[in-house]
Short mmCIF file of C-alpha atoms and ligand atoms in Angstrom, two decimals:
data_model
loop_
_atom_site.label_atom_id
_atom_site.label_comp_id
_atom_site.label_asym_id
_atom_site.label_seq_id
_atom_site.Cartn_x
_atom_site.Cartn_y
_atom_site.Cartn_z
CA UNK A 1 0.00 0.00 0.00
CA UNK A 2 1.52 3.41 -0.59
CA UNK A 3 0.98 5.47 2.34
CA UNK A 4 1.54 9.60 2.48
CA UNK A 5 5.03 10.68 3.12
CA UNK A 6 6.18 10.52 6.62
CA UNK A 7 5.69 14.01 8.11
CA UNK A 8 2.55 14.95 5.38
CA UNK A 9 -0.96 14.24 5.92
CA UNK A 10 -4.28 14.25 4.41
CA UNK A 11 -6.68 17.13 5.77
CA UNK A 12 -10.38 14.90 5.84
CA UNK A 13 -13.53 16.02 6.81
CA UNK A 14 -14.85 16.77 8.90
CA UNK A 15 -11.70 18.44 10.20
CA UNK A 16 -11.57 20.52 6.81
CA UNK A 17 -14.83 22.22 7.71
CA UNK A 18 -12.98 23.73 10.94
CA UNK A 19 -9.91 24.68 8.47
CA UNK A 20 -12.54 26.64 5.95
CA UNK A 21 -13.87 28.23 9.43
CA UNK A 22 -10.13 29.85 10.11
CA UNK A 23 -9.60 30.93 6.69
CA UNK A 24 -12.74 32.53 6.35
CA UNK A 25 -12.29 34.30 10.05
CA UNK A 26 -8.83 35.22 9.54
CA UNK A 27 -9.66 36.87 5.95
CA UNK A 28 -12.42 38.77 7.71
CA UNK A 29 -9.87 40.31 10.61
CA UNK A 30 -7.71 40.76 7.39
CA UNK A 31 -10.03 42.96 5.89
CA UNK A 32 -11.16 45.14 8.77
CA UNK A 33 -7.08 45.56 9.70
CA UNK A 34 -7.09 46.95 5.93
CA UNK A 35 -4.58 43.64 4.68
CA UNK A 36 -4.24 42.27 1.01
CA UNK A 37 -3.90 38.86 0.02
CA UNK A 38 -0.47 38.01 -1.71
CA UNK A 39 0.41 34.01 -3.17
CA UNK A 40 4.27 33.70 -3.95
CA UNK A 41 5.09 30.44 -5.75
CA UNK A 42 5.86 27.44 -3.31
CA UNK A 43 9.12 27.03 -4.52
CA UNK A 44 11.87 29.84 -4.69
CA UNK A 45 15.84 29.71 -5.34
CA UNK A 46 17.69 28.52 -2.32
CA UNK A 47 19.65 31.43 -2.90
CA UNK A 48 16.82 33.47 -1.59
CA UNK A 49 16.34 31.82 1.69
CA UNK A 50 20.22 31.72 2.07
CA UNK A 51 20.24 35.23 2.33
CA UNK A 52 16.91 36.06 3.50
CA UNK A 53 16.02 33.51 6.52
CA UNK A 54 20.27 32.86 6.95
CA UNK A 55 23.08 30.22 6.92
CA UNK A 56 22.82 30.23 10.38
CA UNK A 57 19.89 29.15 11.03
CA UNK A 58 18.45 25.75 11.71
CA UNK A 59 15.84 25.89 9.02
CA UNK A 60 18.56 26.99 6.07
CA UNK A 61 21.41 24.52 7.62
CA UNK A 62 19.81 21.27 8.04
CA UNK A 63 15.75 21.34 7.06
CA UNK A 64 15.09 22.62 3.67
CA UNK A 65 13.98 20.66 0.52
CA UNK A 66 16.30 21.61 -2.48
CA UNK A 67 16.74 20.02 -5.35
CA UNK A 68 18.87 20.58 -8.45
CA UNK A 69 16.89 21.89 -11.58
CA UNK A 70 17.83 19.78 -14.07
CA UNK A 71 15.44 20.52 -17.07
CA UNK A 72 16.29 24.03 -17.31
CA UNK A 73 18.44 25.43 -20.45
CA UNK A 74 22.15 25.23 -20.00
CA UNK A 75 23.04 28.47 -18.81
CA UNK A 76 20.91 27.72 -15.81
CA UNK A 77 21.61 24.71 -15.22
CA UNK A 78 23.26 23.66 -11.26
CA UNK A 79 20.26 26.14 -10.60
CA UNK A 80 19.21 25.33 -6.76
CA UNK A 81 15.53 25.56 -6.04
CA UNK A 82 14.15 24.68 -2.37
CA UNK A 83 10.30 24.55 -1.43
CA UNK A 84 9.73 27.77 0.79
CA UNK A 85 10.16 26.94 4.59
CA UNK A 86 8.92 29.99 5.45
CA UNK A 87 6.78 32.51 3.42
CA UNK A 88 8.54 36.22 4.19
CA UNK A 89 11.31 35.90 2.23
CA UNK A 90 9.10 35.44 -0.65
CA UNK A 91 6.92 38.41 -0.04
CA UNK A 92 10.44 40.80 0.22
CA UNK A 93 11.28 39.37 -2.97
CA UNK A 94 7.89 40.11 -4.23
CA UNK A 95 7.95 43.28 -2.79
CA UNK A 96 11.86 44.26 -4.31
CA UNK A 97 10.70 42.51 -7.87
CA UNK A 98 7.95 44.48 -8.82
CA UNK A 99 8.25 47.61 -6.85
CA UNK A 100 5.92 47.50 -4.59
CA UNK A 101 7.70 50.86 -2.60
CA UNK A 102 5.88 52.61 -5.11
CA UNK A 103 2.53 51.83 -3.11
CA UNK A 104 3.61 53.13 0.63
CA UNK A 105 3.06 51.05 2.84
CA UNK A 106 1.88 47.98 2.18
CA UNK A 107 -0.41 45.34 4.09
CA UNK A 108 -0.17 42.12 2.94
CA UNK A 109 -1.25 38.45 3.90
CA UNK A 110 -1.01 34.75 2.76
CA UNK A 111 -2.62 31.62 3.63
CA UNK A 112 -0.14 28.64 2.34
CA UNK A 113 1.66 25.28 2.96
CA UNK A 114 5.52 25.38 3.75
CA UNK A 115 7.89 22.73 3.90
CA UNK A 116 11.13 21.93 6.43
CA UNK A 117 12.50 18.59 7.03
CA UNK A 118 11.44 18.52 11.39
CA UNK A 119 11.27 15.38 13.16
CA UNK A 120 7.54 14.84 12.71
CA UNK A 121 5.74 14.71 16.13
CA UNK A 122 2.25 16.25 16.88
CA UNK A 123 1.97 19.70 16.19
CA UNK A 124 4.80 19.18 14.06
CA UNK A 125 5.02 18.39 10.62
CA UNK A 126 7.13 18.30 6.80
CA UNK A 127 4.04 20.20 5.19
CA UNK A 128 2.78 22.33 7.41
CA UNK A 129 0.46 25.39 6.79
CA UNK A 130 0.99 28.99 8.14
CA UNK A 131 -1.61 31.87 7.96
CA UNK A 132 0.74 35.26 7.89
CA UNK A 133 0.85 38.49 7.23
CA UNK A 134 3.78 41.57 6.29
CA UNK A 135 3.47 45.35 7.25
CA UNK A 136 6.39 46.67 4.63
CA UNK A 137 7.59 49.88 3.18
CA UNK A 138 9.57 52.65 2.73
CA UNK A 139 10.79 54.57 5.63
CA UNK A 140 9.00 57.57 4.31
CA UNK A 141 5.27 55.35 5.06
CA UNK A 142 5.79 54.86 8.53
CA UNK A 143 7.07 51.28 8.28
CA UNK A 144 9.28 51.77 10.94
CA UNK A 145 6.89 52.99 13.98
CA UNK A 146 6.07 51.12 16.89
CA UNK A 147 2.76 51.80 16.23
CA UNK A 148 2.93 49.45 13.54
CA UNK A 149 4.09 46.96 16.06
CA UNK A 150 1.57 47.34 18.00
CA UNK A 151 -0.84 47.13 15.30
CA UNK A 152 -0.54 43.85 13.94
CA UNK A 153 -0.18 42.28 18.08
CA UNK A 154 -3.40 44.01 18.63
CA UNK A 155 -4.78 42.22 15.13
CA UNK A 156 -3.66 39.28 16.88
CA UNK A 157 -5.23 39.05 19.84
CA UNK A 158 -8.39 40.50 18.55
CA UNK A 159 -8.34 36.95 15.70
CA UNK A 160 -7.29 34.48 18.66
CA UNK A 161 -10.40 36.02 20.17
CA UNK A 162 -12.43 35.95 16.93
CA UNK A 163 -11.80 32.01 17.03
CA UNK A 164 -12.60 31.67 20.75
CA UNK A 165 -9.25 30.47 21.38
CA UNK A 166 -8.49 31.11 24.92
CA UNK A 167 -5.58 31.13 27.24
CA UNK A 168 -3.05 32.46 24.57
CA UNK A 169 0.47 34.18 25.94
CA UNK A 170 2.02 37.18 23.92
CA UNK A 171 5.65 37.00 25.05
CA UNK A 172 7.11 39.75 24.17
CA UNK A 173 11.08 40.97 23.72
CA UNK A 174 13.30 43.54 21.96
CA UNK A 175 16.08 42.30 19.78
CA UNK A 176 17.51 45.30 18.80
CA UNK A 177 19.26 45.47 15.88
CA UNK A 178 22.33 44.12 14.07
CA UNK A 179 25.06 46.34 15.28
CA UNK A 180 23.73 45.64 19.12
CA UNK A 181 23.38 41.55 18.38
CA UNK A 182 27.10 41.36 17.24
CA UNK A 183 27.79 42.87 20.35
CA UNK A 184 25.72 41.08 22.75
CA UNK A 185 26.94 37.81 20.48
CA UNK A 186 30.30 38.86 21.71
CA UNK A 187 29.61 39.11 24.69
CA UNK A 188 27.82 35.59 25.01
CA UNK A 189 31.11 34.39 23.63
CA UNK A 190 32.69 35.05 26.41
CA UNK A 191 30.10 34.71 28.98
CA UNK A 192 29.77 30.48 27.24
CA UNK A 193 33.60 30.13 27.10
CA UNK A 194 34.32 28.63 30.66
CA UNK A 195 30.88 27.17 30.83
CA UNK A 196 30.40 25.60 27.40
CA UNK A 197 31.42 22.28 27.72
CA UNK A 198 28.82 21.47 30.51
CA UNK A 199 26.39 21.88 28.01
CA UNK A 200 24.83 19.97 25.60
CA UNK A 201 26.04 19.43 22.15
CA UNK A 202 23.58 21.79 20.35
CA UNK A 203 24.93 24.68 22.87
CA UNK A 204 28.48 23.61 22.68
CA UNK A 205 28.01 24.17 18.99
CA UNK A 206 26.08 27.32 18.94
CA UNK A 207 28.30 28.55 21.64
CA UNK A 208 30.79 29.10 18.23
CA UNK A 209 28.38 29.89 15.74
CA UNK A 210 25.93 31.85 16.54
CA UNK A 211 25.63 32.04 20.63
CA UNK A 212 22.59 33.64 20.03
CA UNK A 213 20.52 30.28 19.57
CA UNK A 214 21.80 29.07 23.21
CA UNK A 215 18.41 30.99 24.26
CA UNK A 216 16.40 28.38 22.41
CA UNK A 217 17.95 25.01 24.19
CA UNK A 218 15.31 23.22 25.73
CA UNK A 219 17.69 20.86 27.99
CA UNK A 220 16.45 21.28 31.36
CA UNK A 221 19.99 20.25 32.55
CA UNK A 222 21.47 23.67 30.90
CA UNK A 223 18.88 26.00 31.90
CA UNK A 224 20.84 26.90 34.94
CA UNK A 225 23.38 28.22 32.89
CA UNK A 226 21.61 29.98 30.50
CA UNK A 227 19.48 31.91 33.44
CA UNK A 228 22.80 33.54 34.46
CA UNK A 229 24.10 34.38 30.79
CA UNK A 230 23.76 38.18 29.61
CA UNK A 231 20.20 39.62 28.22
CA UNK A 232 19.52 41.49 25.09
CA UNK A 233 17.60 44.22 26.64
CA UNK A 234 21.20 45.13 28.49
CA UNK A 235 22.71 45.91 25.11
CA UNK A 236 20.11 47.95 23.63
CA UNK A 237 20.80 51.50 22.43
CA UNK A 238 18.42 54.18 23.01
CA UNK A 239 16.32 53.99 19.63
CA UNK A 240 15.93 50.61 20.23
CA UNK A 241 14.94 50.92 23.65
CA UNK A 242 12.42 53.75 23.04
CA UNK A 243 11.06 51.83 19.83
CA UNK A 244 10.21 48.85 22.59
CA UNK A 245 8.78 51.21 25.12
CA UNK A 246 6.46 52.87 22.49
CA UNK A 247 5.25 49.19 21.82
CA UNK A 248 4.11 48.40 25.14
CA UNK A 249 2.79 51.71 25.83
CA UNK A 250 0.57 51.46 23.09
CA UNK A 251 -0.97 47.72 23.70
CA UNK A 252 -1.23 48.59 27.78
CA UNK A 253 -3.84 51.54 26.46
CA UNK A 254 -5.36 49.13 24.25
CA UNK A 255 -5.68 46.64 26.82
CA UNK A 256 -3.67 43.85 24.78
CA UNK A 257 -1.89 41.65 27.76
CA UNK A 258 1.36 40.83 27.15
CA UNK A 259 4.86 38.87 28.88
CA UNK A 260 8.09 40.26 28.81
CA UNK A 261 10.31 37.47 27.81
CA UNK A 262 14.21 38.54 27.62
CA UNK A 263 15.26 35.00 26.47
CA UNK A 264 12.62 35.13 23.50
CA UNK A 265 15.27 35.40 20.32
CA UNK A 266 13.23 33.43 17.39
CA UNK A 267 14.80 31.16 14.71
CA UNK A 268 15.53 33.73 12.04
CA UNK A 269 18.73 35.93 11.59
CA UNK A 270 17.37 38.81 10.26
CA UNK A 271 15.19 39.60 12.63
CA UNK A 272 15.35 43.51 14.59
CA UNK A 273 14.07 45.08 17.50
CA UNK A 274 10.50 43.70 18.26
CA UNK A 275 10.36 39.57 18.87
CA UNK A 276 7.16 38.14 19.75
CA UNK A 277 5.65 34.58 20.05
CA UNK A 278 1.89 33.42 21.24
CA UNK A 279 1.90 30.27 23.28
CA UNK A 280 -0.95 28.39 24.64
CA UNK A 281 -1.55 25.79 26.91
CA UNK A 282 -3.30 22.90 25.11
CA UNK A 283 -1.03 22.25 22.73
CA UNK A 284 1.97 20.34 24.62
CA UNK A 285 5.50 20.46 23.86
CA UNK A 286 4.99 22.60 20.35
CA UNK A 287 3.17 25.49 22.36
CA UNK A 288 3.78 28.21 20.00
CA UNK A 289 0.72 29.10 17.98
CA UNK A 290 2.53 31.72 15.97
CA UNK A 291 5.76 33.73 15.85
CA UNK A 292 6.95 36.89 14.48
CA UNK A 293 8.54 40.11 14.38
CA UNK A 294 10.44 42.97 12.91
CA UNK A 295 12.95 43.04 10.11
CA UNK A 296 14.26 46.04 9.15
CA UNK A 297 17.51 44.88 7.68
CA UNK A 298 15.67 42.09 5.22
CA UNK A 299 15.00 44.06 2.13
CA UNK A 300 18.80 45.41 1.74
CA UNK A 301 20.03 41.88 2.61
CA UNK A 302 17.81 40.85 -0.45
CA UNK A 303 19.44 43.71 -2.65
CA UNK A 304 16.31 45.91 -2.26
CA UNK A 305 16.14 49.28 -0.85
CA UNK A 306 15.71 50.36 3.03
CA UNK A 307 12.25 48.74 3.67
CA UNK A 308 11.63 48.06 7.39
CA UNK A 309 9.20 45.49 8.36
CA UNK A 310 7.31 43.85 10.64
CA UNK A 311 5.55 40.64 10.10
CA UNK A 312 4.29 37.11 12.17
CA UNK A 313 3.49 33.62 10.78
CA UNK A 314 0.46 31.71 12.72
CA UNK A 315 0.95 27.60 12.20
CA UNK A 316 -2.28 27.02 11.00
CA UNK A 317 -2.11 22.95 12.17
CA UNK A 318 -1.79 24.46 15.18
CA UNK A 319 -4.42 27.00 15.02
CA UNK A 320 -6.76 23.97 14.18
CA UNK A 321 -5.89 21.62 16.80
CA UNK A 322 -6.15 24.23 19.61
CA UNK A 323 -9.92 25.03 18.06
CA UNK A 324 -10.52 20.88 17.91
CA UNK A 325 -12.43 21.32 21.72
CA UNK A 326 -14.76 23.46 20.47
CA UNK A 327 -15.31 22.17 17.15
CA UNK A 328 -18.77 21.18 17.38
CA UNK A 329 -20.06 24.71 16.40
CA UNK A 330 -18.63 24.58 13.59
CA UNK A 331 -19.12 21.76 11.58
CA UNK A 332 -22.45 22.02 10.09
CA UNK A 333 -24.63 18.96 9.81
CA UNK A 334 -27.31 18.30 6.94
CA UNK A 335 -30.51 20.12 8.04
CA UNK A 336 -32.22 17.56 5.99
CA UNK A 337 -32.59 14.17 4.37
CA UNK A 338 -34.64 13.76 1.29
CA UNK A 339 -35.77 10.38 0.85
CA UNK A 340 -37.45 9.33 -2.44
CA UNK A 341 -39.59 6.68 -2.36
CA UNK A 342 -40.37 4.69 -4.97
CA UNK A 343 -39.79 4.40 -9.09
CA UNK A 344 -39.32 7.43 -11.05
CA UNK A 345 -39.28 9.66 -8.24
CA UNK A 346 -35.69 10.62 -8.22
CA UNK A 347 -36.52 13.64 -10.49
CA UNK A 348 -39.13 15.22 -8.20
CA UNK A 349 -36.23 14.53 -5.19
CA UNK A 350 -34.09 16.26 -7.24
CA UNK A 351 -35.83 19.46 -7.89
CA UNK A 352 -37.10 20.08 -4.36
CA UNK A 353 -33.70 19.66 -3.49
CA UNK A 354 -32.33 22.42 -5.46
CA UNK A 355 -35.38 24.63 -4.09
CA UNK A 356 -33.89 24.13 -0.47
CA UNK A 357 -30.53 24.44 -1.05
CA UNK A 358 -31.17 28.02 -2.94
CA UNK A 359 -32.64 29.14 0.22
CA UNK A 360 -29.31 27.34 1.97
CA UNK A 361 -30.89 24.62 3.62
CA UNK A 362 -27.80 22.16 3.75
CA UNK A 363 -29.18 19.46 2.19
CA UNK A 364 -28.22 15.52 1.19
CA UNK A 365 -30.20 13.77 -0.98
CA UNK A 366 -31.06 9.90 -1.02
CA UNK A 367 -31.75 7.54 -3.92
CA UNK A 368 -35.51 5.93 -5.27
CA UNK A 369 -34.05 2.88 -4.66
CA UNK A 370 -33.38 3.08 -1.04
CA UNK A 371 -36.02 1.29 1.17
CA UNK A 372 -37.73 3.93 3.69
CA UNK A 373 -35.68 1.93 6.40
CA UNK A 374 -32.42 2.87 4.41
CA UNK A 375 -33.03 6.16 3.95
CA UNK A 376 -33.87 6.26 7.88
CA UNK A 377 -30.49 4.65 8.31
CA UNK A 378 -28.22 6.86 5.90
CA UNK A 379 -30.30 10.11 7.39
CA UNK A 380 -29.09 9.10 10.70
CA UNK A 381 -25.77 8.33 10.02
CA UNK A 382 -25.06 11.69 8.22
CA UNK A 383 -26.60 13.47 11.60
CA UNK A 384 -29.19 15.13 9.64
CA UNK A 385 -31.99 17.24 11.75
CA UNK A 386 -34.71 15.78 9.62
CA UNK A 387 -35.91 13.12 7.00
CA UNK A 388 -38.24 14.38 4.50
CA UNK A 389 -40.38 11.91 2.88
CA UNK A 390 -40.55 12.09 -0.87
CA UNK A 391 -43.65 9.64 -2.40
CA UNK A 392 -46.09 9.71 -5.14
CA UNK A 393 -49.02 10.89 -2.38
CA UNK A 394 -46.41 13.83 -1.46
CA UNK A 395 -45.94 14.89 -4.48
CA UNK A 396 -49.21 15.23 -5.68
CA UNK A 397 -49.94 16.78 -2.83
CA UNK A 398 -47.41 19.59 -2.62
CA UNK A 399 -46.57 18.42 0.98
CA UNK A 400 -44.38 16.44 2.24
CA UNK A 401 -43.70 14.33 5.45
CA UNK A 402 -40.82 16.00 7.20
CA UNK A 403 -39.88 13.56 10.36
CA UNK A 404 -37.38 15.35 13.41
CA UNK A 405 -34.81 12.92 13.90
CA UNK A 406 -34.07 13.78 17.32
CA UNK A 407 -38.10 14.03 18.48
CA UNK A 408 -39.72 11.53 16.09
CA UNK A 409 -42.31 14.15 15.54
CA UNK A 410 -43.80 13.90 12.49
CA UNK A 411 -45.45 17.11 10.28
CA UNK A 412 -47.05 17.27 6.45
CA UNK A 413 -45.61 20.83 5.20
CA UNK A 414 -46.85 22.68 2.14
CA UNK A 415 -44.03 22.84 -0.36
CA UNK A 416 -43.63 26.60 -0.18
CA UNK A 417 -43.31 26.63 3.81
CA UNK A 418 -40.52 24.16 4.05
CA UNK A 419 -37.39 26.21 3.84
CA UNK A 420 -38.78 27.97 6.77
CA UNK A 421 -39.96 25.52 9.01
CA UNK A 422 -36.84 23.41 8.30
CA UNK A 423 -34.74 26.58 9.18
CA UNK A 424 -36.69 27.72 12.46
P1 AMP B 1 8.44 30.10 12.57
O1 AMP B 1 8.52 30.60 11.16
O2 AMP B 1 9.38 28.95 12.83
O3 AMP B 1 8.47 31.15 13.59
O4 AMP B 1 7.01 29.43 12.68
C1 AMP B 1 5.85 30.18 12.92
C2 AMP B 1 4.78 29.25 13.38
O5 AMP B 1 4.58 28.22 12.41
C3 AMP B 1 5.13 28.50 14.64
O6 AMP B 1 4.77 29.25 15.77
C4 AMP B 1 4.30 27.25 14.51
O7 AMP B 1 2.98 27.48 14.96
C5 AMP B 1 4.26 27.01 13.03
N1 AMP B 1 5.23 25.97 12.63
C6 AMP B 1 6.56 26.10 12.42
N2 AMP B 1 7.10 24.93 12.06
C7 AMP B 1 6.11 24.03 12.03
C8 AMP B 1 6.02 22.63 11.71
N3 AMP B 1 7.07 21.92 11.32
N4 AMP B 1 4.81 22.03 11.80
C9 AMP B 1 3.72 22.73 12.18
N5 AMP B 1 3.73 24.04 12.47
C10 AMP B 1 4.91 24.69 12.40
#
């Protein structure tokens, strides 16, 4: 039997319908925030995510998908193309290739699989989906205030509350930017020297690297030693630190709770200043709902001009499985089975079908051939309110039995009443 690649799975109803229901909420909040929908192709020269995500990182080092493009003309070819791990580097490109400076500032969003080799483990997968969005512009349109920051945290809470997902953490933290990391790297350098080697590999590694990542080890054995290591917010120049301040200032007034988290550095390199992640409870060892932050540096890294940034990427899989408990509301049942009963009758089924469903009555529809005490069956097992009895009598009639599943009450409706009374 071949089975779906280990780390990919199949989306099935009914769990799709609660998939649709994010989308559809998300693009709502989307709209009211003023964002755009932008789709960059799923796969993207490795190139690009060399320089836009970084060497360094865990993603670009050890859990993209590349491949070699073979089939393209000569001058190309050794051409290296990777499926997108992550969708921002796509959007600067976007943004650099067709000019999009031209427009301000712009507000964009995208709903779309990506693809890093993880071990696979709940919560985590090869194909995974993030829902995300980009604030990004010239200097000129603002793209640099902390109001902007505080913007798209406020959007945030306002969707985790727009799905009813409760008990969500903003943790909150200033990276400053470049010049200030290399220092504070520096710095860890030292401060890891004489204490390195009680660590565990991954540290003793990063410890050379990029000292940075020592922040994200979850070996309880080393957190001892990473408590007493050097913070970020001690290195940050004034800009930076005012930036940060004018951040929280402006969620306390809207009354968006956050946590400062010093030790919150996120997996990308060129991140700057504001770092933020959303936890929540239910979901176990991958807690993090979404991630995101500024980067103000990305665009030049890219070869484009200065075009400061802030963006966030919400795991979608995640979203969905933290929703799961209270699913029920979403995932709408058939208001109605039609059963046709007897010979020829199919056709008559079929047309007071399409009657309902124009006035939206969710509607599945049987076959002539079904005995009544099939049709009772299937209407059952599809969790339908009501069975509505299609015979010969009925029809000539222009009313219909229509049987409540859950009572056993049984009423003859006129044809042009049953929309209604199947709706009340
Ligand atoms: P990141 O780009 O790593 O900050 O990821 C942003 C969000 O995407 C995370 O907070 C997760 O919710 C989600 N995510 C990242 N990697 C995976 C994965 N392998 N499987 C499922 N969700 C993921």
């Amino acid at each position: 039997m071949i089975k779906a690649v280990r780390g990919t799975r199949d989306l099935l109803p009914p769990e799709t319908a609660l998939w649709n229901f994010v989308e559809s909420a998300v693009r709502d909040v989307f709209r009211t925030y003023n964002f755009q929908e932008i789709r960059t192709p799923i796969f993207e020269s490795t190139e690009l995510f060399a320089r836009g995500v970084g060497e360094e990182t865990d993603i670009v080092s050890k859990e993209m998908f590349t491949w070699e493009d073979r089939g393209r003309a000569e001058s190309d070819k050794g051409n290296s193309l990777t499926l997108r791990p992550e969708n921002t580097a796509g959007v600067v490109r976007a943004y650099i290739e067709h000019k999009l400076w031209d427009r301000g500032l712009n507000k964009l969003y995208y709903i779309g699989p990506q693809f890093r080799r993880e071990r696979p483990q709940k919560g985590r997968y090869r194909q995974f989906y993030q829902i995300g969005a980009e604030v990004i512009g010239p200097p000129s349109a603002g793209s640099e205030s902390p109001a902007r920051d505080a913007e798209v945290l406020e959007m945030l809470a306002t969707l985790l509350d727009r799905l009813g997902i409760q008990n969500w953490t903003l943790e909150l933290n200033s990276v400053g930017s470049s010049a200030e990391r290399a220092k504070f790297n520096d710095a860890l350098r030292v401060a890891l020297e004489p204490v390195k080697n009680q660590m565990c590999s991954d540290c003793q590694r990063r410890a050379v690297t990029n000292p940075l990542r020592v922040f994200d080890c979850k070996v309880p054995e080393d957190q001892p030693i990473i408590e007493k290591l050097p913070r970020i917010s001690e290195y940050l120049d004034e800009p930076c630190r005012q930036h940060f301040e004018q951040v929280k200032e402006i969620l306390k007034a809207v009354g968006v709770a956050f946590q400062e988290n010093s030790r919150l550095v996120r997996g990308l390199d060129y991140y700057t200043r504001t770092a933020f992640e959303f936890t929540h409870g239910a979901l176990g060892a991958q807690n993090a709902i979404l991630g995101g932050g500024r980067y103000d540096g990305l665009s030049e890294a890219l070869g484009g001009p200065a075009a400061p940034g802030i963006g966030f990427a919400i795991g979608e899989d995640r979203l969905v499985l933290a929703l799961t408990e209270s699913a029920e509301a979403v995932l709408r049942k058939p208001d109605v089975y039609i059963a046709p009963l007897g010979a020829g009758i199919n056709k008559e089924a079929a047309h007071l079908a399409r009657e309902l469903r124009r006035h939206d009555v969710v509607v599945e529809l049987g076959d002539e051939t079904f005995r009544l005490k099939k049709s009772f069956e299937a209407a059952t097992k599809a969790g339908a309110k009501y069975i509505l009895i299609v015979g010969e009598n009925e029809v000539t009639a222009n009313a219909f039995a229509l049987k409540n599943l859950a009572t056993g009450e049984q009423v003859s409706v006129p044809r042009a009443e049953l929309a209604a009374r199947i709706q009340k």
